[in-house]
Tab-separated table of C-alpha atoms and ligand atoms in Angstrom:
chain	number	residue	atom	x	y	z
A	1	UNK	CA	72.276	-4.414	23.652
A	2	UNK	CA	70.743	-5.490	20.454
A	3	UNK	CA	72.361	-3.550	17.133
A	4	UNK	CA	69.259	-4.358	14.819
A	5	UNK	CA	67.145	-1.463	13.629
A	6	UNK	CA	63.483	-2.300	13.941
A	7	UNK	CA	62.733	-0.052	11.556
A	8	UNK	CA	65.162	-1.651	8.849
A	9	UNK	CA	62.792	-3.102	6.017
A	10	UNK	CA	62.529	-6.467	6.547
A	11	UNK	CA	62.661	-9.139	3.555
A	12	UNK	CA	59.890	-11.195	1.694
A	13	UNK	CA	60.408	-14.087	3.909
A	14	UNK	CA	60.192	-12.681	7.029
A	15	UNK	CA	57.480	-10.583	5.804
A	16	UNK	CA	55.285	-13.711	4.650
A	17	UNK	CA	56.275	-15.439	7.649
A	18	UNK	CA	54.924	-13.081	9.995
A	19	UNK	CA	51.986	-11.054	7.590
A	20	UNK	CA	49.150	-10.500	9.828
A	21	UNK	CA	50.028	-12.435	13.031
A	22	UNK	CA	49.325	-10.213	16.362
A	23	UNK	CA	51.631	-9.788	18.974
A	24	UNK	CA	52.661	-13.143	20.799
A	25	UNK	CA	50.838	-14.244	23.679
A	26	UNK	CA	52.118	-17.035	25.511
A	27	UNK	CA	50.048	-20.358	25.825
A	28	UNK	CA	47.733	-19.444	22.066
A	29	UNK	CA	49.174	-20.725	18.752
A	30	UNK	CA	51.277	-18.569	16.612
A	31	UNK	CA	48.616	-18.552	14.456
A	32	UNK	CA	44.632	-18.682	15.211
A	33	UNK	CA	42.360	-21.459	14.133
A	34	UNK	CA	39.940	-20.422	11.932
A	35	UNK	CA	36.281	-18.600	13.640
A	36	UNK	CA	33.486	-20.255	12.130
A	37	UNK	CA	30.381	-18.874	12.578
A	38	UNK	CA	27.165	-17.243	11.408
A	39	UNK	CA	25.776	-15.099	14.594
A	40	UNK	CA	28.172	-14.558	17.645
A	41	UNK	CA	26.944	-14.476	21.109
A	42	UNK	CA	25.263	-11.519	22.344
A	43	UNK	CA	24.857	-11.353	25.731
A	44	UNK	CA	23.214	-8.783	27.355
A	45	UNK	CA	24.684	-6.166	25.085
A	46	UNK	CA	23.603	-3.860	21.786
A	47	UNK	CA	24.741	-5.375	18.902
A	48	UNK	CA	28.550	-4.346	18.083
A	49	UNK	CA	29.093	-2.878	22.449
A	50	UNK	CA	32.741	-2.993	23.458
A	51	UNK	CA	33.462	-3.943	19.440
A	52	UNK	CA	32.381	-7.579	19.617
A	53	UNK	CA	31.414	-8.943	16.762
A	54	UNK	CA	27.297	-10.098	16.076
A	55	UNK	CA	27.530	-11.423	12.744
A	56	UNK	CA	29.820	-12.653	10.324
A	57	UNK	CA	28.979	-11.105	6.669
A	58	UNK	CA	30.797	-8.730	7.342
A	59	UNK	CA	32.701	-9.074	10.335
A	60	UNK	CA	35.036	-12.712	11.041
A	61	UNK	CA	37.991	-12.298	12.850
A	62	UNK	CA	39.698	-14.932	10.259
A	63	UNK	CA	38.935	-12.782	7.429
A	64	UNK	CA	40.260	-10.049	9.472
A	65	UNK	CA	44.164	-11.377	10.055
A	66	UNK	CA	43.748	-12.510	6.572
A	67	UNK	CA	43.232	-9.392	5.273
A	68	UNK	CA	45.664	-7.417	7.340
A	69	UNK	CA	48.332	-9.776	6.315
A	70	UNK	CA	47.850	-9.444	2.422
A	71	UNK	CA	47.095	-5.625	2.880
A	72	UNK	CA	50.379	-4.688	4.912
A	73	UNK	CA	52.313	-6.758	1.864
A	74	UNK	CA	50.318	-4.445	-0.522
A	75	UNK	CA	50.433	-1.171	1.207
A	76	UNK	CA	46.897	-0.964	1.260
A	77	UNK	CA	43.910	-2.109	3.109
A	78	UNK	CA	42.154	-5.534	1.824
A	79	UNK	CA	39.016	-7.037	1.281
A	80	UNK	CA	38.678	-10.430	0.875
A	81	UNK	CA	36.315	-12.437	-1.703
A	82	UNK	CA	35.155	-15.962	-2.578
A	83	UNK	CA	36.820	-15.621	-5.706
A	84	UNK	CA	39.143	-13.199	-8.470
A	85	UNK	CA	36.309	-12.678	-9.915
A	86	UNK	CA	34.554	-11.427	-7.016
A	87	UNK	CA	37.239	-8.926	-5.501
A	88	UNK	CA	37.403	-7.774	-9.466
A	89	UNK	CA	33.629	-7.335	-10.097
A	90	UNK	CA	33.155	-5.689	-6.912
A	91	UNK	CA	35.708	-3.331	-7.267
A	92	UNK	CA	34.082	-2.129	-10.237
A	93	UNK	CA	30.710	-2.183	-10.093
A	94	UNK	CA	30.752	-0.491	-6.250
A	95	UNK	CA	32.278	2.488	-8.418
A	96	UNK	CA	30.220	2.821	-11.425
A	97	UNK	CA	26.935	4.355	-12.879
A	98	UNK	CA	25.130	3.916	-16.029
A	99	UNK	CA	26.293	6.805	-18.397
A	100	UNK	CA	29.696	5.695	-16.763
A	101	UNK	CA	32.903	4.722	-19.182
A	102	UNK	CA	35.233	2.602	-18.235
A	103	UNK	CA	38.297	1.308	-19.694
A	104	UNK	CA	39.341	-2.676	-19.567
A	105	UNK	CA	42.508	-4.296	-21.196
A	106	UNK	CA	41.894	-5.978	-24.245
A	107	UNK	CA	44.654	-8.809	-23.696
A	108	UNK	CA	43.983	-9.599	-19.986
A	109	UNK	CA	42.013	-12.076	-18.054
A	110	UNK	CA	38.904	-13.315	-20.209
A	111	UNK	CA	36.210	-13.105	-17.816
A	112	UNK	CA	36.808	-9.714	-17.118
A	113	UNK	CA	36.452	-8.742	-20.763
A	114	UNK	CA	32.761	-11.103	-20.285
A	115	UNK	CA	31.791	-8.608	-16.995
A	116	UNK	CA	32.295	-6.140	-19.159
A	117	UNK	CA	30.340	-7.237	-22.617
A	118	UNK	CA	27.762	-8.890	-20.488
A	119	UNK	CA	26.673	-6.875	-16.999
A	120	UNK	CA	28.402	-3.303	-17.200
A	121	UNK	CA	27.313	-2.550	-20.676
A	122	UNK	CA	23.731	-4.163	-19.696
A	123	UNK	CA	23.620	-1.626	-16.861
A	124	UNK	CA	24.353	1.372	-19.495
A	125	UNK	CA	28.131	1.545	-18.242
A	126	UNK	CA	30.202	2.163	-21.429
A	127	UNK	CA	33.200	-0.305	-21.957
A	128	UNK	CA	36.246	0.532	-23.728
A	129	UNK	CA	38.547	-2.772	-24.283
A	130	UNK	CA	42.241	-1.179	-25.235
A	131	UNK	CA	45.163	-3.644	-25.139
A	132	UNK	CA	48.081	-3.469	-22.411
A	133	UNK	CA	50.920	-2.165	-25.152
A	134	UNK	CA	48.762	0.585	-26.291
A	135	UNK	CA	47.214	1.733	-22.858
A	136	UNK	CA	50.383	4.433	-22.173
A	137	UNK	CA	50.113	6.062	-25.611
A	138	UNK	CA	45.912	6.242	-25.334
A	139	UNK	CA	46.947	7.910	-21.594
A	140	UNK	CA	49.446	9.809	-23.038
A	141	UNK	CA	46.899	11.228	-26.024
A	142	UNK	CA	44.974	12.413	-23.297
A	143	UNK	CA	42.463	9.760	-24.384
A	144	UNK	CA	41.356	8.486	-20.583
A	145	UNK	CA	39.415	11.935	-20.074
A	146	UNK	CA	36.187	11.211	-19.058
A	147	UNK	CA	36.743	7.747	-18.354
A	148	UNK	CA	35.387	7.141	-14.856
A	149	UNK	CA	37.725	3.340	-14.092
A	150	UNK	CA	41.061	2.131	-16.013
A	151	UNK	CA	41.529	-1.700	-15.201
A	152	UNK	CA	45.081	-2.651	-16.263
A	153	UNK	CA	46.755	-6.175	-15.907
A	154	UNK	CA	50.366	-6.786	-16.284
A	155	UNK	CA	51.742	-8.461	-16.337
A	156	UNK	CA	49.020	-9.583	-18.726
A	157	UNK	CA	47.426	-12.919	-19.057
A	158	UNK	CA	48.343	-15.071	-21.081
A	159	UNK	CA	50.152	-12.834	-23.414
A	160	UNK	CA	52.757	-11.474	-20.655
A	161	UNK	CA	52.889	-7.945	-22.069
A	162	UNK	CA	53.735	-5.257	-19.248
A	163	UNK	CA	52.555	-1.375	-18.955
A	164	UNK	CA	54.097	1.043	-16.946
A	165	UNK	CA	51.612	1.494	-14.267
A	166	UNK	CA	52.951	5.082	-12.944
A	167	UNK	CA	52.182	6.777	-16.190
A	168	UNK	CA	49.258	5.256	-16.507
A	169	UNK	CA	48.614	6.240	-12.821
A	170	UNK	CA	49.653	10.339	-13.609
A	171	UNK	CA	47.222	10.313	-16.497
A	172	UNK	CA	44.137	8.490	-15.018
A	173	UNK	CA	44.690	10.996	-11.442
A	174	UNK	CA	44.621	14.274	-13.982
A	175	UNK	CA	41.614	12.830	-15.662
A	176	UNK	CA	39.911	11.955	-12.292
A	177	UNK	CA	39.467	8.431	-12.893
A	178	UNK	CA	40.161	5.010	-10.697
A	179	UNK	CA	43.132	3.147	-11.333
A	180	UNK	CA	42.274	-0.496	-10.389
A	181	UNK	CA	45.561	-2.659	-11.401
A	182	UNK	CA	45.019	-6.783	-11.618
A	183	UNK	CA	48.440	-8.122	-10.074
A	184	UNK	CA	47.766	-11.668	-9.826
A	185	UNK	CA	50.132	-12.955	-11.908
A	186	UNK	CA	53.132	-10.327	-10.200
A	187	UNK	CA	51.670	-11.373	-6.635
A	188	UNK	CA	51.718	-8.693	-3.763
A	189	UNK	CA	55.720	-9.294	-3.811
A	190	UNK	CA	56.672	-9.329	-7.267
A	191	UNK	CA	54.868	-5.905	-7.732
A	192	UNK	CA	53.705	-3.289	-5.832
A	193	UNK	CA	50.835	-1.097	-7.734
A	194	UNK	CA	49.816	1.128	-4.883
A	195	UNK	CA	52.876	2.557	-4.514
A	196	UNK	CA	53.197	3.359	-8.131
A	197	UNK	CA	50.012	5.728	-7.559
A	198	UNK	CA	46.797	3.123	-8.548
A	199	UNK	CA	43.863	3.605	-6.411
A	200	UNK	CA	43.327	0.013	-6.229
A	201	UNK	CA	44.951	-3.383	-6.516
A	202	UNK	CA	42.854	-6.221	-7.382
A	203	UNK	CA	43.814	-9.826	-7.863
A	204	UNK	CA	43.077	-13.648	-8.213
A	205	UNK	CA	44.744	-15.511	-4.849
A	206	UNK	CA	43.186	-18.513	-6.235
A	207	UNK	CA	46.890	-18.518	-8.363
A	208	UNK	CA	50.353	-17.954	-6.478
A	209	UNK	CA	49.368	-16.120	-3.852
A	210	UNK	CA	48.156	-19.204	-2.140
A	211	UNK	CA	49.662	-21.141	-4.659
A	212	UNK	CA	48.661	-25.137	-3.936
A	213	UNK	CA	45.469	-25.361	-6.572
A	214	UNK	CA	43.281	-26.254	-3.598
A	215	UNK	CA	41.362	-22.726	-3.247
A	216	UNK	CA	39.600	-20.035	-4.748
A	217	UNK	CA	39.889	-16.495	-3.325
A	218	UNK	CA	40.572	-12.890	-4.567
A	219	UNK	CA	41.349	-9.540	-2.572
A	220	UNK	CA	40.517	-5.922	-3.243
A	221	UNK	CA	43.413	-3.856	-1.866
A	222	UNK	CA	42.595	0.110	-1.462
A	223	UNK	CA	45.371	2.690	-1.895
A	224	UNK	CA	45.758	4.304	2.175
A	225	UNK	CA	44.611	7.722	0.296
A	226	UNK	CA	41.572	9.921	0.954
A	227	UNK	CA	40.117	8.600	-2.167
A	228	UNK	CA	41.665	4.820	-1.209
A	229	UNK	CA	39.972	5.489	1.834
A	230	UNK	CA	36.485	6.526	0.569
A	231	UNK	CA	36.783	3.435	-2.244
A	232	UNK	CA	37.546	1.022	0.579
A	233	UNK	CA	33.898	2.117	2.596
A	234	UNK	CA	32.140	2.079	-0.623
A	235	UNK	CA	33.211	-1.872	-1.579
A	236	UNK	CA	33.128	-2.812	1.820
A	237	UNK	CA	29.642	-1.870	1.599
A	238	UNK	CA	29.278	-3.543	-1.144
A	239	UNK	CA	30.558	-6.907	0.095
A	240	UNK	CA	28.334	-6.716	2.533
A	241	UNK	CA	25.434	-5.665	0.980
A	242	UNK	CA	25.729	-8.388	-1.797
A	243	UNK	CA	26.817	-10.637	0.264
A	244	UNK	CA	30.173	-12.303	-1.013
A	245	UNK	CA	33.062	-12.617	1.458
A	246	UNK	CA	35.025	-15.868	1.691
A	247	UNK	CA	34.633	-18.370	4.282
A	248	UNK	CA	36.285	-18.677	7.221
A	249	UNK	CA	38.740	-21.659	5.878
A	250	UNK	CA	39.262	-20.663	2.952
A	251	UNK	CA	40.905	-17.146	4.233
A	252	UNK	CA	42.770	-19.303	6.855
A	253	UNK	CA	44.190	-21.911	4.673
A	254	UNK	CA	45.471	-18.964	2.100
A	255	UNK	CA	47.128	-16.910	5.204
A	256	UNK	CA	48.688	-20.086	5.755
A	257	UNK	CA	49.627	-21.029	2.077
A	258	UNK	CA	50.880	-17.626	1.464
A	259	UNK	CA	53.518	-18.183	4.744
A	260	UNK	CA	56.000	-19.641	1.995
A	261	UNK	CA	55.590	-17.459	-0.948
A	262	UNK	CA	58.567	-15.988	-0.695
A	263	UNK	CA	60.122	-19.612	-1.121
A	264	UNK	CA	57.797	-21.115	-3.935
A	265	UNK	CA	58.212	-17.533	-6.019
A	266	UNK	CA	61.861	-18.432	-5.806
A	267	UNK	CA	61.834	-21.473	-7.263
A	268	UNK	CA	59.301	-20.880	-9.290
A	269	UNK	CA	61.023	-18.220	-11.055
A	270	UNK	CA	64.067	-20.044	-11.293
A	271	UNK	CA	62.512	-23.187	-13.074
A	272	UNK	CA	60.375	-20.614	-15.584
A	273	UNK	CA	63.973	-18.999	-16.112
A	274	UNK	CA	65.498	-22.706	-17.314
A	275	UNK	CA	62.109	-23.565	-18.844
A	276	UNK	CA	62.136	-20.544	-21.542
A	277	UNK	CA	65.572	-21.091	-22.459
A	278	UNK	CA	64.981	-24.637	-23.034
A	279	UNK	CA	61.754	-23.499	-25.015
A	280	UNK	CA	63.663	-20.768	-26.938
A	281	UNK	CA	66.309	-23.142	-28.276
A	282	UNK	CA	64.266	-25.126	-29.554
A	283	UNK	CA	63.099	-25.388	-33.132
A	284	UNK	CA	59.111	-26.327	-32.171
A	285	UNK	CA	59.111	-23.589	-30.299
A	286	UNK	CA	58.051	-19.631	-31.205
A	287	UNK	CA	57.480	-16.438	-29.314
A	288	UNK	CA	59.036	-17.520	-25.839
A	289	UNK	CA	57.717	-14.993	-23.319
A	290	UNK	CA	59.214	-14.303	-20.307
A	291	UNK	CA	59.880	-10.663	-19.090
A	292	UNK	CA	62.546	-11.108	-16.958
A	293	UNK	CA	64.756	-13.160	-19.612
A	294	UNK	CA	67.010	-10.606	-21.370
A	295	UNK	CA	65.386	-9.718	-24.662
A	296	UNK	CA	61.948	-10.105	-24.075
A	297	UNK	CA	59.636	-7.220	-25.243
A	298	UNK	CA	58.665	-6.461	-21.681
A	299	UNK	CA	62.026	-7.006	-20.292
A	300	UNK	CA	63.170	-3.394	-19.498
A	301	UNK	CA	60.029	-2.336	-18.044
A	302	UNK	CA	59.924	-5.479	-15.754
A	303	UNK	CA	63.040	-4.779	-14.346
A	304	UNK	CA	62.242	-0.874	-13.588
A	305	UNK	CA	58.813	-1.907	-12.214
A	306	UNK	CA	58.677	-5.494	-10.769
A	307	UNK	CA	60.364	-6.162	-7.603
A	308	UNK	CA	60.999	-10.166	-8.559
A	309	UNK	CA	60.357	-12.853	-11.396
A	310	UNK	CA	57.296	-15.314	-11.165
A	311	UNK	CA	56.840	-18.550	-12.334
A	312	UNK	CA	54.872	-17.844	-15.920
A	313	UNK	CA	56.104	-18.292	-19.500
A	314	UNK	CA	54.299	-18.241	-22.559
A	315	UNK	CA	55.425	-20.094	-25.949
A	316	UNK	CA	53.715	-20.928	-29.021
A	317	UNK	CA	54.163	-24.535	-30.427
A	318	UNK	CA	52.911	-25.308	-33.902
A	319	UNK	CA	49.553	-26.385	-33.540
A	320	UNK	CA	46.830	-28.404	-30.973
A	321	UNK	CA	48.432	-31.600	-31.828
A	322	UNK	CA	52.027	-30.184	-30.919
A	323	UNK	CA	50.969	-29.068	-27.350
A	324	UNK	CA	48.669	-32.539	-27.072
A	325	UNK	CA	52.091	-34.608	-27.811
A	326	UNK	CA	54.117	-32.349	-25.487
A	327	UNK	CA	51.392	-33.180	-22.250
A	328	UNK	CA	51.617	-36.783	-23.588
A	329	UNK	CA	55.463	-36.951	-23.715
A	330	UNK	CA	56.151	-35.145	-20.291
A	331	UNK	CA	55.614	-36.744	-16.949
A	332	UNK	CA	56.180	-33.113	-14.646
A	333	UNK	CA	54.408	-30.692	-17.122
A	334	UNK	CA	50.340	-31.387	-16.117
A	335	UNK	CA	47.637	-30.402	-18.483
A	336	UNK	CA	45.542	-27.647	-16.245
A	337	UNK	CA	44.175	-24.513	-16.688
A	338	UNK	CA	45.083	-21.550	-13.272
A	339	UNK	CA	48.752	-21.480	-12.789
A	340	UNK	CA	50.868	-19.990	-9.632
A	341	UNK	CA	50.576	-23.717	-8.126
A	342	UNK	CA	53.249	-26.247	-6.642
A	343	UNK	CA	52.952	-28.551	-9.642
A	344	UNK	CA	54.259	-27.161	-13.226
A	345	UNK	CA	51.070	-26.760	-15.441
A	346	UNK	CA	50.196	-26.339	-19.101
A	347	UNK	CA	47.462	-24.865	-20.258
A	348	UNK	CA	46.450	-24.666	-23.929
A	349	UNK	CA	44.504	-21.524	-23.982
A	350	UNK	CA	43.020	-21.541	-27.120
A	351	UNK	CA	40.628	-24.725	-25.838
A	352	UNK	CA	39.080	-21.960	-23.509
A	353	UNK	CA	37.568	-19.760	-26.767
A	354	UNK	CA	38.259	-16.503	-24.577
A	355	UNK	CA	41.828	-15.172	-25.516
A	356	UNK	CA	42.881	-14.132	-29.170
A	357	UNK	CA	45.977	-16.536	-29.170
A	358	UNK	CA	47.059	-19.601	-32.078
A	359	UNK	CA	45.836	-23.316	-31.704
A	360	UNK	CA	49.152	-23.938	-30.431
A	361	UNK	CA	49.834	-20.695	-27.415
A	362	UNK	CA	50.561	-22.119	-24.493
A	363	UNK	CA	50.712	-20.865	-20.868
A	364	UNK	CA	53.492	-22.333	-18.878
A	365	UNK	CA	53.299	-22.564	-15.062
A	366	UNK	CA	56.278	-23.452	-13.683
A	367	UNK	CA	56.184	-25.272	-10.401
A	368	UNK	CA	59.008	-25.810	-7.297
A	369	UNK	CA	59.792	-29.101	-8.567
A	370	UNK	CA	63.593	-29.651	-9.296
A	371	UNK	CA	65.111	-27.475	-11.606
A	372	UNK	CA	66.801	-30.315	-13.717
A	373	UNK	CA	64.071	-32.876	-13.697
A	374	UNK	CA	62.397	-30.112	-15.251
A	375	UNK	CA	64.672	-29.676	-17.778
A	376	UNK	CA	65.229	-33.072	-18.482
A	377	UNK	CA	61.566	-34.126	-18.908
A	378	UNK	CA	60.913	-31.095	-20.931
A	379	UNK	CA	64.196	-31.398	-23.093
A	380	UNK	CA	63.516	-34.678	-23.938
A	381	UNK	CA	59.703	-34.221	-24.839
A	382	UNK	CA	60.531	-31.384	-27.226
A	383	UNK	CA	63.105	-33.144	-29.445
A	384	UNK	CA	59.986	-35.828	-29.403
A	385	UNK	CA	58.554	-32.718	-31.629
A	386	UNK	CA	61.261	-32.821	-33.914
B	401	PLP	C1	42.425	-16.343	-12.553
B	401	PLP	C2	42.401	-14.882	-12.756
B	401	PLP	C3	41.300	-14.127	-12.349
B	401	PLP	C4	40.038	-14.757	-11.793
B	401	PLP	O1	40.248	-15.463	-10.601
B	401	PLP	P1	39.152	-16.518	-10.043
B	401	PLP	O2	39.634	-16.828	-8.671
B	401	PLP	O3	39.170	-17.684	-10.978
B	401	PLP	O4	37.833	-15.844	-10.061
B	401	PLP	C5	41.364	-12.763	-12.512
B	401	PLP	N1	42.445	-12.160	-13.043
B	401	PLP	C6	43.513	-12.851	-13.452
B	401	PLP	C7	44.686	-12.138	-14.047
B	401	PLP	C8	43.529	-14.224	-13.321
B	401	PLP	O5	44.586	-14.917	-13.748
């Protein structure tokens, strides 16, 4: 007789492994090939009879394991998009009228800060850009009353700054607003914003979700509340009637990327970990970011709220020319923007013009390469700086 408990929780890995797979049928793969197609065969029936699919905007059984596999790691139900951009835009604008307000963090992804200065406010929808470390206290004022959406991102990117998404989540519920949280950077299992009470999780799988810079995707998970449930009709409508779900290979290839998250998170975390103290003992080197490295200013709440570290560390190095010398005297550290990836990346972010950061703020990505070639390229290109 078997002693396991099937309904023990089971861990990232084996989660990942299996997210989304049906039950085995002897003779088919463990996992299906992608469906491509536009129309599906008919036959003799009504469109939709028996549940068969007739046409894939908005039905493809791809899309559909895909999205039961990230949804069941979020506690939601997802919708899949071509893009971040497109899970994030749809999310709000299915929600919003003119007249509407809605508030948008100051610090966090810069195109969302551009859908908000360029289409919402065109459309008369009122946009409110408040910064992740102040969002609590403007919740906590009472402040969010009348707002119709609150978009937070923590962690935050570039900057790294963390909010406590539960308070934020009491407030915007007693002033009968959306919570829509953007958890790229944490990943579906480094944080868990559903089950701190947001309506909505939104994020970027382009990054570490998938994770091998070969992709662009985003989901829309919906909290599995009435008000989840009436959000996740309205922006399925709305993929459908604007027409933007992925393709059929891109949602296969990220179901199949995302099989070893659990594994590249690990690593990932663990070179970021020997990457900021390298960067933090070093004299180049300023305003080493890393929540889960004791002393950071979003330490405490990382540890409360995230479930696991990530890859991503900030720094700030003097100037352009510092972080130019540091790409040229590195071999593992790769000059590109996106992060989450397989390869360890720097991006300079002030090239970009969007984020409020010095010349010399850089984004780290830290990759599963080995922890001490890591170090030692790194180490050695910093004392280059002097
Ligand atoms: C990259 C990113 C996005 C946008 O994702 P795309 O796939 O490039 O559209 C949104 N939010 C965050 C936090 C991101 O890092």
């Amino acid at each position: 007789m078997s002693t396991v408990d099937p309904t023990a929780p089971l861990g990232d890995g084996t989660r990942l492994a299996h997210a989304g797979d049906e039950p085995v049928v002897p003779g088919t793969p463990l996992r299906p090939s992608p469906v491509f197609a536009a129309p599906y065969h008919l036959g003799d029936q009504p469109p939709g009879a028996g549940g068969a699919d007739a046409y894939a905007r908005p039905d493809n059984p791809t899309l559909r394991v895909f999205e039961r596999a990230v949804g069941d790691l979020d506690g939601g139900d997802c919708l899949s998009f071509a893009t971040g951009m497109a899970a994030i835009s749809s999310a709000v604008l299915a929600v919003v009228r003119p007249g509407d307000r809605v508030v948008l963090p100051a610090d966090g992804y810069y195109a969302s800060r551009v859908l908000g200065r360029d289409e919402l406010e065109r459309l008369g929808v009122e946009v409110e850009l408040v910064p992740t470390l102040e969002i609590e206290s403007v919740a906590a004022r009472g402040d969010l009353a009348g707002a119709r959406l609150v978009m937070l991102e923590t962690p935050s990117n570039p900057q790294l700054d963390v909010c406590d998404i539960a308070a934020v989540a009491e407030a915007t519920r007693a002033a009968g607003a959306v919570l829509v949280v953007d958890n790229t950077t944490a990943t579906p299992i480094g944080q868990r914003p559903l089950s701190l009470g947001a309506d909505v999780v939104v994020a970027a799988d382009t990054k570490a979700l998938t994770g091998h810079s070969d992709v662009l995707l985003g989901h829309v998970s919906t909290a599995r509340t009435d008000l989840g449930r009436d959000l996740h009709t309205r922006i399925a409508a709305w993929r459908k009637t604007t027409g933007n779900p992925p393709g059929p290979f891109e949602a296969w290839l990220a179901h199949r990327s995302m099989s070893t998250l659990d594994l590249r998170l690990a690593r990932q975390a663990a070179n970021a970990a020997a990457v900021a103290e390298l960067l933090a003992g070093s004299p180049a080197v300023r305003n080493v970011r890393w929540p889960w490295r004791a002393g950071d200013p979003s330490y405490a709440l990382a540890q409360r709220q995230m479930l696991r570290p990530n890859g991503v560390v900030s720094a700030e190095l003097a100037d352009a020319d510092a972080v130019l010398q540091l790409i040229r005297s590195t071999r593992f550290f790769l000059a590109a923007t996106s992060f989450g990836g397989v390869h360890t990346t720097v991006d300079r972010r002030a090239q970009w013009g969007g984020d409020a950061v010095p010349a010399g703020f850089v984004r780290f990505s830290c990759g599963i390469e080995d922890t001490a070639d890591l170090v030692a390229d790194l180490g050695s290109a910093l004392e280059t700086l002097g």
